[in-house]
Amino acid sequence: MAEKKQTKNESFSSLDDNWETDVNILSNELAELDAEDNKTDDWTRLLGVSIKPNPLDDWDQLYNLNNQCALRNDCRKLANELKNKRSVPELESFLTLYCKKRGMDYVKDIGWLMILEKILLLNLPSAHEFNVFFAFTTKYIPKDTSPDAQIFDVFRLLLQYHDPQISNHLEALHCSPAMYTKNWFSTLFACSLSTETCHELWRVYIEQGDPFLVFHLAIVFLINAKEEILQVKRGEKAQACQILENMASQLSVEDVNDFFQLALHYSSQTPECIRKDFHYIIFGANFDEEVKEMQMNKMLCLPIPAVDLTANDEISSGNVNFFIVDCRSNADFDSGHFVSSFNLNCVSIVDEPEKFEIALNSLECYKTSRRAEDHYLILGYGSDEGDNYMNMLIGMFIQKGKPHVSFVQGGYKKLHDCIGQHNRWELIAMHSEEKCELCSHEKAAPKWGFFSKMKSAVSNTSNRMKERVEAVVFPIGDEKKGNEADHADSKQRHNKRYRQQSVFTIDENSDEELTPGGAAVDENPKEEILLSKEFTETFECQEVFRDGSINGHIALTRTHIYVLHDVPGKKGYVTTEARHALSTVIAVTSRRSVPEMLTFKLGYEMNGSSKITAVHKLYVPKAGECAKAVKLAIYALRPLPEATTS
C-alpha cells in the first residue's frame, strides 16, 4: 500500500527533473528581450527622437539630387556590405531624403555610408532608424572634415597643449592631423572599430552628450601610441599613420570604459572656454557664427579669450588654473598689470639672453615649487609688432616640450578693455591712469555723446549729406568712393551717412530719394510707431558702440529693416537711426560668448564679392526670434519659381 501511495504521489506533478533549468532558460531569454528593448530605448531617448514620426513615411519620392548617380552607386556598395538585407531603392530613399532634410547635395567619402551601416546593424525598429541617423550625424559628427577644415587646426592646438612632444614629432614627419584623424572624425571611429566595439563606444559617447570629446578620444589614441610614434624616422609618415590605425583597431568592448575615463581626464585638463569658443566652429550652423574670422592655422598655441579672465573671481577656466606670465617690458608692467601675474621681460631674449635665462629659470622653479598644477598663460601687448618677443617665448616652451601653454587672445590691450567694460579695475594691480598708455589713449580720443552726434547730423549741409548717401546707395560708379564707403566708425552712427529716409512710410523708391535738413532726427511717439500696421515685427534691443550703447528697437516691414533709438531725456519717443532694404542684408551673425549680440552687415555684391556699407551691432534679448524673423522676411522677398507646363 505504501508503494502504491508513493506512486500515486509521484504522478501528481507533470514536471520533470529539469524544470528549474527550463525556467532559467526562459528567464534568460526574457532578459535578453528586455535588454534589446532597453537598447532601443537608450538610443532613441538619448538622441531625443522617441516620439518623432518617421519622415520616410511621407515625402515626395523625388530623386533629383545633383549627385544622384553617385549616391545610387554607393547605395549598391552598402547593400553588398549588408549582404542585401536592405535593398538599393530603400537605401537610396533613405540617403536622398537625408540630403534634402539637411539642404545639401550628396558628397562621397565623408563617412555617411559607414555610419549608416553601423546604425542599421543596431537592428532598431525601422520607424526610428532615420531619426537616429539624422540626430546622430547632425549633433556628434563635425560639419566639415575636408583636408583644410578648421577641425584639424583645433586638434593640432589641443594635441600640442597636452603633449607637445608628439605634436612636434608628427610635424617634423610632415604628418598633418588631416592624414590620420579625418576618418576618425568623419565616422566617429567607426572606420577602425569592430561593429560591437563601435556600438558600445557610441552608446557611451551619446550618454556623455559632449561632441567635443571626439578630440580627447583621438588624443588618448596618440598618447597610447607615443613610444612607437617617436621611433618613426623622417620620411616615414605613412608608417606613423599605420601605427595609429592599428592602435584604434585594437580597442575592444571591455576597453571602452577605461578609454573614456582617460578622455574625460584630458577633457578636464582643457580650459572650459576652448569648448565654448570652438564648438560652433566645428559643430554649429554657418548662419549663426563668424567662423572665418579666427585664423587658427596661424596660431602658435591655444587662445584664451580675455573676457574669461574677467568673468570670475578666480584666474581659471573650468578646472584649469592659470599661471600668467606677462611678457611686456618692466616699465609697462609697473604701470599696471593683471593681478597675480608674473613679469618676464621678453625683450631680453635678444638683448640680454643670459639675464633672460636666469629670470626664466627662477620663474620655472617658483612655479614648480608653489603652483605645479597651474597651466601657463602667456600675456602680451595685443599687437603684431609688440608680440614678436611673446611668440619667441611660446616657441621656446613648445620646443622644450612644455605642456599646457596658451596665450591671452588680444593681449593686455583686450584685457584692459574687458576690465573697463565690466568695471572690474580691482583686477589690475598698480594701475595708474596717468602712466597707463591705454587710458591716456582713450582720454585723447574724442568722446561723442548722443546730442553731439545729433548736432553734427543736423549741421551738415544737404549737398554734403547727399554726396555721402549717394556713396552708400550708388557705390558702383566710382570704385575709390565705394571703398571709402565700405566701413564707418561706430562714433558716426548718428551722421547722415546711414540715413536714407526718416519717415515711417513704405515707399518702394525711398532708397533713391533723400529727406533733407533735420528730418533725419525727427522724434516720434514710440507707442504710435511700434503699433503701426506697416511693421510686421518689432524687437527691443540696444545698439552697441565703442563708447557706449543706446536703447532702441528693431522693426521689420515687408521690404525694409529699421533701427530705432530711444530719445534720451524724453521717455516714450524714438528716432530713426537707420532704414535698410532687406535685400541689402549680407549677413546676420552672433557671437559665441554672447548669443544675444547680433551683428547685421549690409551692403551689396559686385563681381562675386560682398561690399559692406553698414554694420549694426545690436544686443537683442530675443535674438533667436529676431534672426528667424529677418531670415523669413528675406526669403519672402525671393521670387517664386516659374510654374512648369507639361
XYZ file of C-alpha atoms in Angstrom:
646
model
C 0.000 0.000 0.000
C 2.808 2.344 0.817
C 4.441 1.751 -2.558
C 1.182 2.400 -4.388
C 0.644 5.590 -2.434
C 4.091 6.769 -3.342
C 3.490 6.032 -6.994
C 0.305 7.993 -6.851
C 2.088 10.993 -5.331
C 4.824 10.860 -7.972
C 2.330 11.015 -10.797
C 0.601 14.033 -9.279
C 3.087 16.522 -10.959
C 3.840 16.598 -14.685
C 7.183 18.494 -14.219
C 10.334 16.528 -14.903
C 13.637 16.824 -13.067
C 14.846 19.650 -15.366
C 12.030 22.081 -14.675
C 14.361 24.515 -12.844
C 16.687 24.597 -15.881
C 13.743 25.322 -18.190
C 12.665 28.260 -16.007
C 16.211 29.667 -16.007
C 16.450 29.443 -19.777
C 13.112 31.203 -20.148
C 14.202 33.919 -17.712
C 17.415 34.453 -19.670
C 15.512 34.734 -22.927
C 13.139 37.278 -21.406
C 16.112 39.212 -20.005
C 17.694 39.302 -23.479
C 14.458 40.639 -24.952
C 14.304 43.293 -22.247
C 17.922 44.191 -22.957
C 17.114 44.623 -26.657
C 14.150 46.855 -25.787
C 16.324 48.866 -23.399
C 18.975 49.259 -26.099
C 16.396 50.679 -28.480
C 15.035 52.953 -25.759
C 18.574 54.147 -24.921
C 19.363 55.257 -28.478
C 16.049 56.974 -29.108
C 15.895 58.535 -25.635
C 19.468 59.828 -25.601
C 19.099 61.289 -29.095
C 15.665 62.747 -28.313
C 13.779 61.016 -31.131
C 11.483 58.673 -29.197
C 8.249 60.350 -30.295
C 9.311 61.753 -33.661
C 7.416 60.440 -36.698
C 9.300 58.637 -39.447
C 9.916 61.133 -42.319
C 10.226 58.250 -44.788
C 6.504 57.601 -44.416
C 5.619 60.912 -46.058
C 7.965 62.503 -48.582
C 7.802 63.470 -52.258
C 9.857 60.494 -53.570
C 11.762 62.813 -55.930
C 15.258 61.521 -56.659
C 16.675 64.709 -58.138
C 19.925 65.480 -56.326
C 22.747 66.800 -58.471
C 24.873 63.819 -57.468
C 22.083 61.221 -57.554
C 24.026 58.729 -59.690
C 26.968 58.678 -57.283
C 24.551 58.216 -54.372
C 22.876 55.252 -56.134
C 26.241 53.593 -56.814
C 27.271 53.985 -53.189
C 23.936 52.500 -52.090
C 24.734 49.407 -54.174
C 28.052 49.050 -52.335
C 26.329 49.486 -48.975
C 23.703 46.879 -49.865
C 26.513 44.412 -50.600
C 28.170 45.206 -47.254
C 24.847 44.499 -45.545
C 24.544 41.226 -47.510
C 21.445 42.590 -49.258
C 19.427 42.752 -46.048
C 18.452 46.217 -47.266
C 17.544 46.907 -50.884
C 19.222 49.556 -53.011
C 15.969 51.565 -53.522
C 15.390 51.533 -49.767
C 18.890 52.856 -49.054
C 18.636 55.419 -51.864
C 15.348 56.749 -50.475
C 16.948 56.965 -47.028
C 20.008 58.982 -48.121
C 18.154 61.141 -50.651
C 15.693 62.308 -48.013
C 18.587 62.819 -45.575
C 20.357 65.138 -48.025
C 17.171 67.096 -48.640
C 16.492 67.444 -44.922
C 19.971 68.915 -44.465
C 19.661 71.151 -47.522
C 22.797 69.819 -49.186
C 23.840 67.617 -52.070
C 25.276 64.134 -51.624
C 29.035 64.103 -51.079
C 31.129 60.975 -51.454
C 33.617 59.712 -48.880
C 32.591 61.867 -45.922
C 31.649 58.964 -43.664
C 27.879 58.807 -44.108
C 27.835 55.271 -45.523
C 29.998 53.865 -42.734
C 27.844 55.495 -40.043
C 24.617 54.351 -41.707
C 25.920 50.786 -41.948
C 26.695 50.691 -38.222
C 23.322 52.185 -37.294
C 21.404 49.741 -39.481
C 23.281 46.898 -37.772
C 21.803 48.048 -34.454
C 18.565 46.441 -35.657
C 16.457 49.309 -34.371
C 12.783 49.481 -35.355
C 12.624 50.844 -38.897
C 10.449 53.739 -37.701
C 13.386 55.077 -35.643
C 16.354 54.429 -37.963
C 16.125 57.643 -39.982
C 15.675 59.898 -36.946
C 18.515 58.187 -35.055
C 20.852 58.573 -38.062
C 19.854 62.204 -38.605
C 20.198 63.193 -34.936
C 23.495 61.360 -34.504
C 25.187 62.821 -37.586
C 23.989 66.384 -37.064
C 24.889 66.565 -33.368
C 28.013 64.448 -32.994
C 29.697 64.422 -36.416
C 31.721 67.549 -37.385
C 30.161 69.545 -40.189
C 33.368 69.784 -42.244
C 36.202 67.256 -42.441
C 37.758 68.381 -45.724
C 41.588 68.490 -45.633
C 41.744 72.238 -44.954
C 38.876 72.280 -42.417
C 39.338 74.125 -39.139
C 38.685 70.995 -37.098
C 42.231 69.821 -37.819
C 43.705 73.156 -36.669
C 41.755 72.836 -33.420
C 43.027 69.286 -32.929
C 46.629 70.341 -33.625
C 46.387 73.024 -30.934
C 44.780 70.614 -28.447
C 47.373 67.890 -29.068
C 50.162 70.426 -28.669
C 48.556 71.675 -25.453
C 48.524 68.203 -23.871
C 51.599 66.587 -25.448
C 53.828 68.913 -27.470
C 56.429 66.178 -27.898
C 54.128 64.042 -30.059
C 52.828 67.135 -31.850
C 56.337 68.352 -32.686
C 57.428 64.920 -33.908
C 54.412 64.495 -36.190
C 55.001 67.960 -37.636
C 58.644 67.048 -38.254
C 57.365 63.998 -40.161
C 55.051 66.332 -42.157
C 52.201 64.196 -40.887
C 49.268 66.609 -40.601
C 46.224 65.824 -38.405
C 44.043 65.513 -41.513
C 46.086 62.477 -42.608
C 45.377 60.337 -39.552
C 42.206 61.785 -37.961
C 39.965 62.506 -40.967
C 38.266 59.092 -40.902
C 38.120 59.116 -37.100
C 36.277 62.423 -37.023
C 34.013 61.812 -40.045
C 32.822 58.391 -38.786
C 33.394 58.760 -35.040
C 35.948 55.910 -35.162
C 33.549 53.522 -36.939
C 36.143 53.070 -39.706
C 38.638 51.465 -37.288
C 36.475 49.551 -34.825
C 34.531 46.321 -34.898
C 30.750 46.692 -35.017
C 30.276 45.614 -31.407
C 33.007 47.921 -30.097
C 31.712 50.803 -32.228
C 28.186 50.426 -30.855
C 29.459 50.425 -27.269
C 31.689 53.458 -27.863
C 28.846 55.382 -29.494
C 26.459 54.483 -26.681
C 28.812 55.826 -24.002
C 29.589 58.817 -26.212
C 25.983 59.962 -26.528
C 25.457 59.285 -22.815
C 28.181 61.869 -22.146
C 26.384 64.255 -24.524
C 29.571 66.188 -25.381
C 30.524 66.239 -29.114
C 33.860 67.860 -28.199
C 35.004 64.571 -26.605
C 35.986 63.319 -30.068
C 39.178 65.390 -29.772
C 40.157 63.900 -26.437
C 39.386 60.354 -27.583
C 41.778 60.898 -30.504
C 44.403 62.334 -28.146
C 44.213 59.178 -25.999
C 44.947 57.050 -29.066
C 48.017 59.153 -29.887
C 49.379 59.183 -26.341
C 48.942 55.397 -26.069
C 50.986 55.028 -29.254
C 53.568 57.634 -28.205
C 56.575 55.332 -27.887
C 56.017 53.797 -31.315
C 55.373 57.167 -32.958
C 58.563 58.738 -31.577
C 60.581 55.891 -33.093
C 59.327 56.686 -36.607
C 62.039 58.412 -38.643
C 61.623 61.294 -41.039
C 60.251 60.375 -44.430
C 58.139 57.552 -42.982
C 54.910 59.379 -42.197
C 52.865 56.552 -43.734
C 54.230 54.281 -41.001
C 53.050 56.699 -38.306
C 49.537 56.723 -39.800
C 49.540 52.923 -39.908
C 50.566 52.723 -36.242
C 47.632 54.906 -35.251
C 45.224 52.921 -37.410
C 46.355 49.678 -35.781
C 46.098 51.232 -32.314
C 42.456 52.177 -32.898
C 41.539 48.779 -34.339
C 42.832 47.016 -31.191
C 40.208 48.663 -28.965
C 37.786 46.077 -27.563
C 34.386 46.373 -25.890
C 35.994 45.816 -22.485
C 38.393 48.719 -23.103
C 35.721 51.300 -23.891
C 35.022 52.450 -20.314
C 38.732 52.874 -19.497
C 39.191 54.620 -22.836
C 36.516 57.163 -21.918
C 37.912 57.711 -18.434
C 41.231 58.763 -19.955
C 39.455 61.013 -22.460
C 37.465 62.655 -19.659
C 40.718 63.282 -17.780
C 42.179 65.208 -20.725
C 38.870 66.987 -21.154
C 39.017 68.188 -17.535
C 42.575 69.435 -18.155
C 41.446 71.557 -21.105
C 40.262 75.143 -20.447
C 36.465 75.222 -20.499
C 36.439 78.277 -22.756
C 38.001 76.250 -25.597
C 34.899 74.090 -25.822
C 32.614 77.144 -25.731
C 34.566 79.111 -28.338
C 35.266 76.324 -30.812
C 32.097 74.233 -30.506
C 30.107 76.183 -33.099
C 33.075 76.438 -35.429
C 33.181 72.636 -35.574
C 29.567 71.597 -34.994
C 27.465 74.776 -35.334
C 25.441 76.455 -38.100
C 27.157 78.773 -40.590
C 24.298 81.302 -40.362
C 24.924 81.974 -36.678
C 28.672 82.109 -36.409
C 31.535 84.113 -37.922
C 33.660 81.021 -38.379
C 36.153 82.540 -40.803
C 37.371 85.334 -38.558
C 39.612 83.122 -36.393
C 42.715 82.012 -38.315
C 43.695 79.061 -36.165
C 46.201 77.683 -38.657
C 48.459 80.650 -37.805
C 48.207 80.300 -34.021
C 51.174 79.022 -32.062
C 49.088 77.687 -29.173
C 45.569 77.677 -27.748
C 43.932 81.128 -27.474
C 42.173 82.098 -24.241
C 39.653 84.977 -24.577
C 40.496 87.938 -22.364
C 36.894 88.164 -21.189
C 37.257 84.776 -19.480
C 39.804 86.235 -17.055
C 37.410 88.996 -16.015
C 34.235 86.917 -15.717
C 35.195 85.101 -12.482
C 36.967 85.929 -9.273
C 39.415 83.083 -9.859
C 42.048 83.049 -12.602
C 40.756 79.861 -14.169
C 38.669 78.287 -16.900
C 36.724 75.255 -15.708
C 39.041 73.013 -13.691
C 42.163 74.716 -15.066
C 44.016 77.359 -13.047
C 46.338 79.689 -14.894
C 49.875 80.828 -14.149
C 50.008 84.134 -16.036
C 53.341 85.261 -17.486
C 53.296 88.930 -18.587
C 55.797 89.357 -21.432
C 55.708 93.151 -21.570
C 58.545 95.431 -20.549
C 59.228 96.157 -16.883
C 58.024 99.752 -17.282
C 54.710 98.721 -18.837
C 54.243 96.045 -16.193
C 54.825 98.593 -13.404
C 52.217 100.969 -14.847
C 49.530 98.312 -14.464
C 49.279 94.532 -14.703
C 46.793 91.752 -14.143
C 46.672 90.570 -10.541
C 48.775 87.502 -9.709
C 50.676 87.735 -12.999
C 54.464 87.476 -13.179
C 56.625 89.710 -15.319
C 59.165 88.214 -17.711
C 60.620 90.915 -19.927
C 60.925 89.007 -23.202
C 62.844 91.778 -24.956
C 65.898 90.456 -23.112
C 65.634 87.211 -25.122
C 67.568 89.093 -27.789
C 69.203 91.933 -25.863
C 70.366 90.043 -22.759
C 69.945 86.283 -23.322
C 71.919 85.240 -20.231
C 69.893 87.516 -17.972
C 66.693 86.222 -19.541
C 67.743 82.601 -18.960
C 68.300 83.309 -15.269
C 64.921 85.033 -14.941
C 63.149 82.190 -16.779
C 64.765 79.506 -14.622
C 63.783 81.375 -11.462
C 60.206 81.679 -12.651
C 60.004 77.984 -13.533
C 61.449 76.983 -10.153
C 58.845 79.085 -8.374
C 56.013 77.586 -10.437
C 57.251 74.031 -9.835
C 57.504 74.516 -6.071
C 54.371 76.609 -5.469
C 51.922 76.163 -8.357
C 52.929 72.997 -10.159
C 49.384 72.136 -11.296
C 48.716 75.528 -12.886
C 48.836 75.955 -16.662
C 50.985 78.563 -18.395
C 49.048 81.527 -19.818
C 51.188 83.982 -21.779
C 50.123 87.642 -21.892
C 51.497 90.061 -24.490
C 50.660 93.524 -25.748
C 47.940 92.519 -28.204
C 49.635 93.852 -31.344
C 51.589 92.050 -34.064
C 54.678 94.191 -33.620
C 54.662 94.187 -29.827
C 54.091 90.418 -29.523
C 57.104 89.234 -31.513
C 59.010 88.534 -28.303
C 55.987 86.828 -26.743
C 55.893 84.474 -29.732
C 59.565 83.716 -29.156
C 58.786 82.647 -25.584
C 55.886 80.463 -26.725
C 58.163 78.890 -29.329
C 60.772 78.157 -26.649
C 58.187 76.468 -24.418
C 56.868 74.344 -27.279
C 60.379 73.370 -28.379
C 61.197 72.268 -24.837
C 58.042 70.122 -24.802
C 56.238 72.046 -22.071
C 52.568 71.052 -21.943
C 49.613 73.287 -21.060
C 50.766 76.520 -22.728
C 48.233 79.066 -24.018
C 48.069 82.818 -24.644
C 45.588 85.613 -23.966
C 43.878 86.477 -27.223
C 44.100 90.216 -27.809
C 46.780 90.641 -25.132
C 46.838 93.244 -22.376
C 45.010 95.749 -24.565
C 41.970 93.489 -24.886
C 42.200 92.546 -21.215
C 42.266 96.248 -20.260
C 39.181 96.892 -22.417
C 37.242 93.969 -20.891
C 38.066 95.095 -17.370
C 36.894 98.603 -18.199
C 33.641 97.340 -19.734
C 32.874 95.251 -16.641
C 34.191 97.952 -14.282
C 36.480 95.494 -12.511
C 39.543 97.653 -12.061
C 40.454 95.679 -8.945
C 41.831 93.050 -11.331
C 44.641 95.401 -12.393
C 47.362 95.936 -9.819
C 49.453 99.136 -9.670
C 47.137 100.724 -12.215
C 47.774 104.404 -12.824
C 45.656 106.307 -15.318
C 48.429 108.879 -15.713
C 51.071 106.273 -16.582
C 48.820 103.817 -18.399
C 49.185 104.359 -22.149
C 45.840 102.698 -22.876
C 43.976 105.032 -20.507
C 45.819 108.043 -21.942
C 44.890 106.982 -25.446
C 41.213 106.667 -24.503
C 41.243 110.130 -22.934
C 42.826 111.637 -26.034
C 40.176 110.109 -28.285
C 37.164 112.397 -28.906
C 34.033 111.438 -26.981
C 30.804 111.682 -28.950
C 27.631 111.831 -26.940
C 24.166 111.370 -28.309
C 23.351 115.067 -28.599
C 26.723 115.959 -30.094
C 26.145 113.326 -32.792
C 22.667 114.738 -33.372
C 24.049 118.261 -33.636
C 26.643 117.128 -36.145
C 23.999 115.373 -38.212
C 21.727 118.413 -38.332
C 24.529 120.860 -39.077
C 25.677 119.075 -42.242
C 24.613 120.784 -45.435
C 22.194 118.958 -47.687
C 24.750 118.762 -50.511
C 27.353 117.106 -48.279
C 24.736 114.714 -46.970
C 23.605 113.873 -50.489
C 27.166 113.005 -51.518
C 27.549 110.621 -48.587
C 24.209 108.908 -49.130
C 24.913 108.500 -52.850
C 28.210 106.818 -51.913
C 26.202 104.221 -49.977
C 23.210 103.804 -52.293
C 25.088 104.048 -55.628
C 28.586 102.723 -54.815
C 29.271 101.092 -58.198
C 30.072 104.196 -60.169
C 33.358 105.109 -58.512
C 35.474 102.269 -57.130
C 37.515 104.533 -54.898
C 34.423 106.139 -53.450
C 32.907 102.705 -52.888
C 35.942 101.558 -50.956
C 35.811 104.591 -48.733
C 32.160 103.876 -48.006
C 32.723 100.262 -47.002
C 33.047 100.853 -43.263
C 32.079 103.539 -40.816
C 33.288 104.164 -37.323
C 30.695 103.485 -34.627
C 31.022 107.096 -33.494
C 29.488 108.231 -36.791
C 26.304 106.180 -36.454
C 24.176 109.286 -35.995
C 25.698 111.016 -39.008
C 23.692 111.307 -42.236
C 25.726 108.596 -43.873
C 23.310 105.880 -42.783
C 20.083 107.886 -43.029
C 18.242 107.052 -46.206
C 14.761 108.159 -45.092
C 13.420 109.094 -41.680
C 9.626 108.912 -42.098
C 7.727 105.731 -41.225
C 6.033 105.170 -44.564
C 6.617 102.397 -47.057
C 7.874 103.781 -50.374
C 9.437 101.471 -52.957
C 11.573 104.335 -54.301
C 12.688 105.666 -50.956
C 16.210 104.331 -51.378
C 16.732 106.691 -54.288
C 15.388 109.765 -52.566
C 16.611 111.775 -49.599
C 14.796 113.729 -46.934
C 16.951 116.847 -46.474
C 17.621 119.015 -43.463
C 16.797 117.908 -39.938
C 14.132 115.363 -40.846
C 16.619 112.590 -40.111
C 16.295 113.204 -36.375
C 12.507 113.602 -36.150
C 11.162 112.384 -32.825
C 8.042 110.217 -32.892
C 5.915 108.692 -30.119
C 7.213 105.183 -29.539
C 3.821 103.565 -28.980
C 2.385 105.062 -32.136
C 5.357 103.943 -34.208
C 5.672 100.406 -32.847
C 1.941 99.741 -33.270
C 1.999 100.908 -36.877
C 0.416 98.428 -39.275
C 3.417 98.748 -41.562
C 5.683 96.981 -39.044
C 5.317 93.203 -39.116
C 7.760 92.520 -36.244
C 9.458 94.616 -33.544
C 12.136 93.632 -31.027
C 13.663 95.523 -28.127
C 17.414 95.980 -28.416
C 20.466 98.015 -27.515
C 22.773 99.257 -30.255
C 26.338 98.899 -29.047
C 29.138 101.314 -29.938
C 32.713 101.539 -28.748
C 31.846 104.353 -26.386
C 28.568 103.005 -25.016
C 25.128 101.803 -26.052
C 21.656 103.205 -26.799
C 18.310 101.533 -26.102
C 16.037 101.053 -29.050
C 14.103 98.662 -31.259
C 14.499 96.671 -34.454
C 11.420 96.944 -36.654
C 10.629 94.969 -39.803
C 8.320 95.787 -42.675
C 7.672 93.625 -45.683
C 10.637 95.140 -47.541
C 12.810 97.018 -45.026
C 14.509 96.803 -41.650
C 14.557 99.815 -39.286
C 16.837 100.578 -36.344
C 15.086 102.902 -33.889
C 16.696 104.694 -30.941
C 15.054 105.900 -27.753
C 15.432 109.648 -27.225
C 17.479 110.313 -24.053
C 15.632 112.506 -21.591
C 12.367 112.183 -23.489
C 10.659 108.989 -22.416
C 8.301 107.397 -24.903
C 9.886 108.897 -28.035
C 12.136 107.337 -30.681
C 14.164 108.466 -33.663
C 15.158 106.602 -36.805
C 18.787 105.546 -36.680
C 18.762 103.642 -39.972
C 16.485 102.209 -42.628
C 17.748 99.469 -44.966
C 16.142 97.387 -47.660
C 16.025 93.713 -46.689
C 17.714 92.921 -49.986
C 20.874 94.638 -48.699
C 21.297 92.279 -45.720
C 24.554 90.435 -46.390
C 24.841 88.516 -43.103
C 23.305 88.196 -39.653
C 25.764 86.748 -37.143
C 26.017 86.222 -33.403
C 28.921 85.861 -31.018
C 29.722 82.538 -29.416
C 30.156 84.029 -25.950
C 27.111 86.345 -26.161
C 24.445 84.769 -28.404
C 22.127 87.741 -27.795
C 24.601 90.025 -29.626
C 23.544 90.150 -33.288
C 25.658 91.818 -35.953
C 23.841 92.979 -39.085
C 26.090 93.509 -42.108
C 24.508 95.328 -45.016
C 25.749 96.195 -48.470
C 25.759 94.810 -51.990
C 27.510 92.249 -54.149
C 29.661 93.107 -57.144
C 31.704 90.715 -59.276
C 31.036 87.885 -56.845
C 32.346 89.692 -53.748
C 30.408 91.384 -50.972
C 30.882 95.085 -50.231
C 29.831 96.064 -46.707
C 28.355 99.555 -46.437
C 26.776 99.436 -42.981
C 27.185 97.431 -39.780
C 24.876 97.419 -36.741
C 25.798 95.594 -33.552
C 22.653 95.036 -31.510
C 22.076 93.320 -28.186
C 18.671 91.649 -28.626
C 17.203 89.688 -25.673
C 15.105 87.652 -28.134
C 17.962 87.195 -30.592
C 16.800 83.816 -31.884
C 13.316 85.068 -32.726
C 14.731 88.219 -34.302
C 17.193 86.366 -36.531
C 14.470 83.965 -37.613
C 12.069 86.823 -38.427
C 14.705 88.587 -40.556
C 15.544 85.350 -42.335
C 11.874 84.629 -43.128
C 11.335 88.197 -44.314
C 14.278 87.893 -46.705
C 13.013 84.562 -48.019
C 9.573 86.082 -48.557
C 11.102 88.607 -50.982
C 12.557 85.906 -53.215
C 10.687 85.424 -56.496
C 8.593 82.284 -56.755
C 9.850 79.667 -59.228
C 8.072 79.750 -62.535
C 5.420 77.094 -62.949
C 6.385 74.437 -65.472
C 3.860 73.462 -68.091
C 3.635 69.902 -69.281
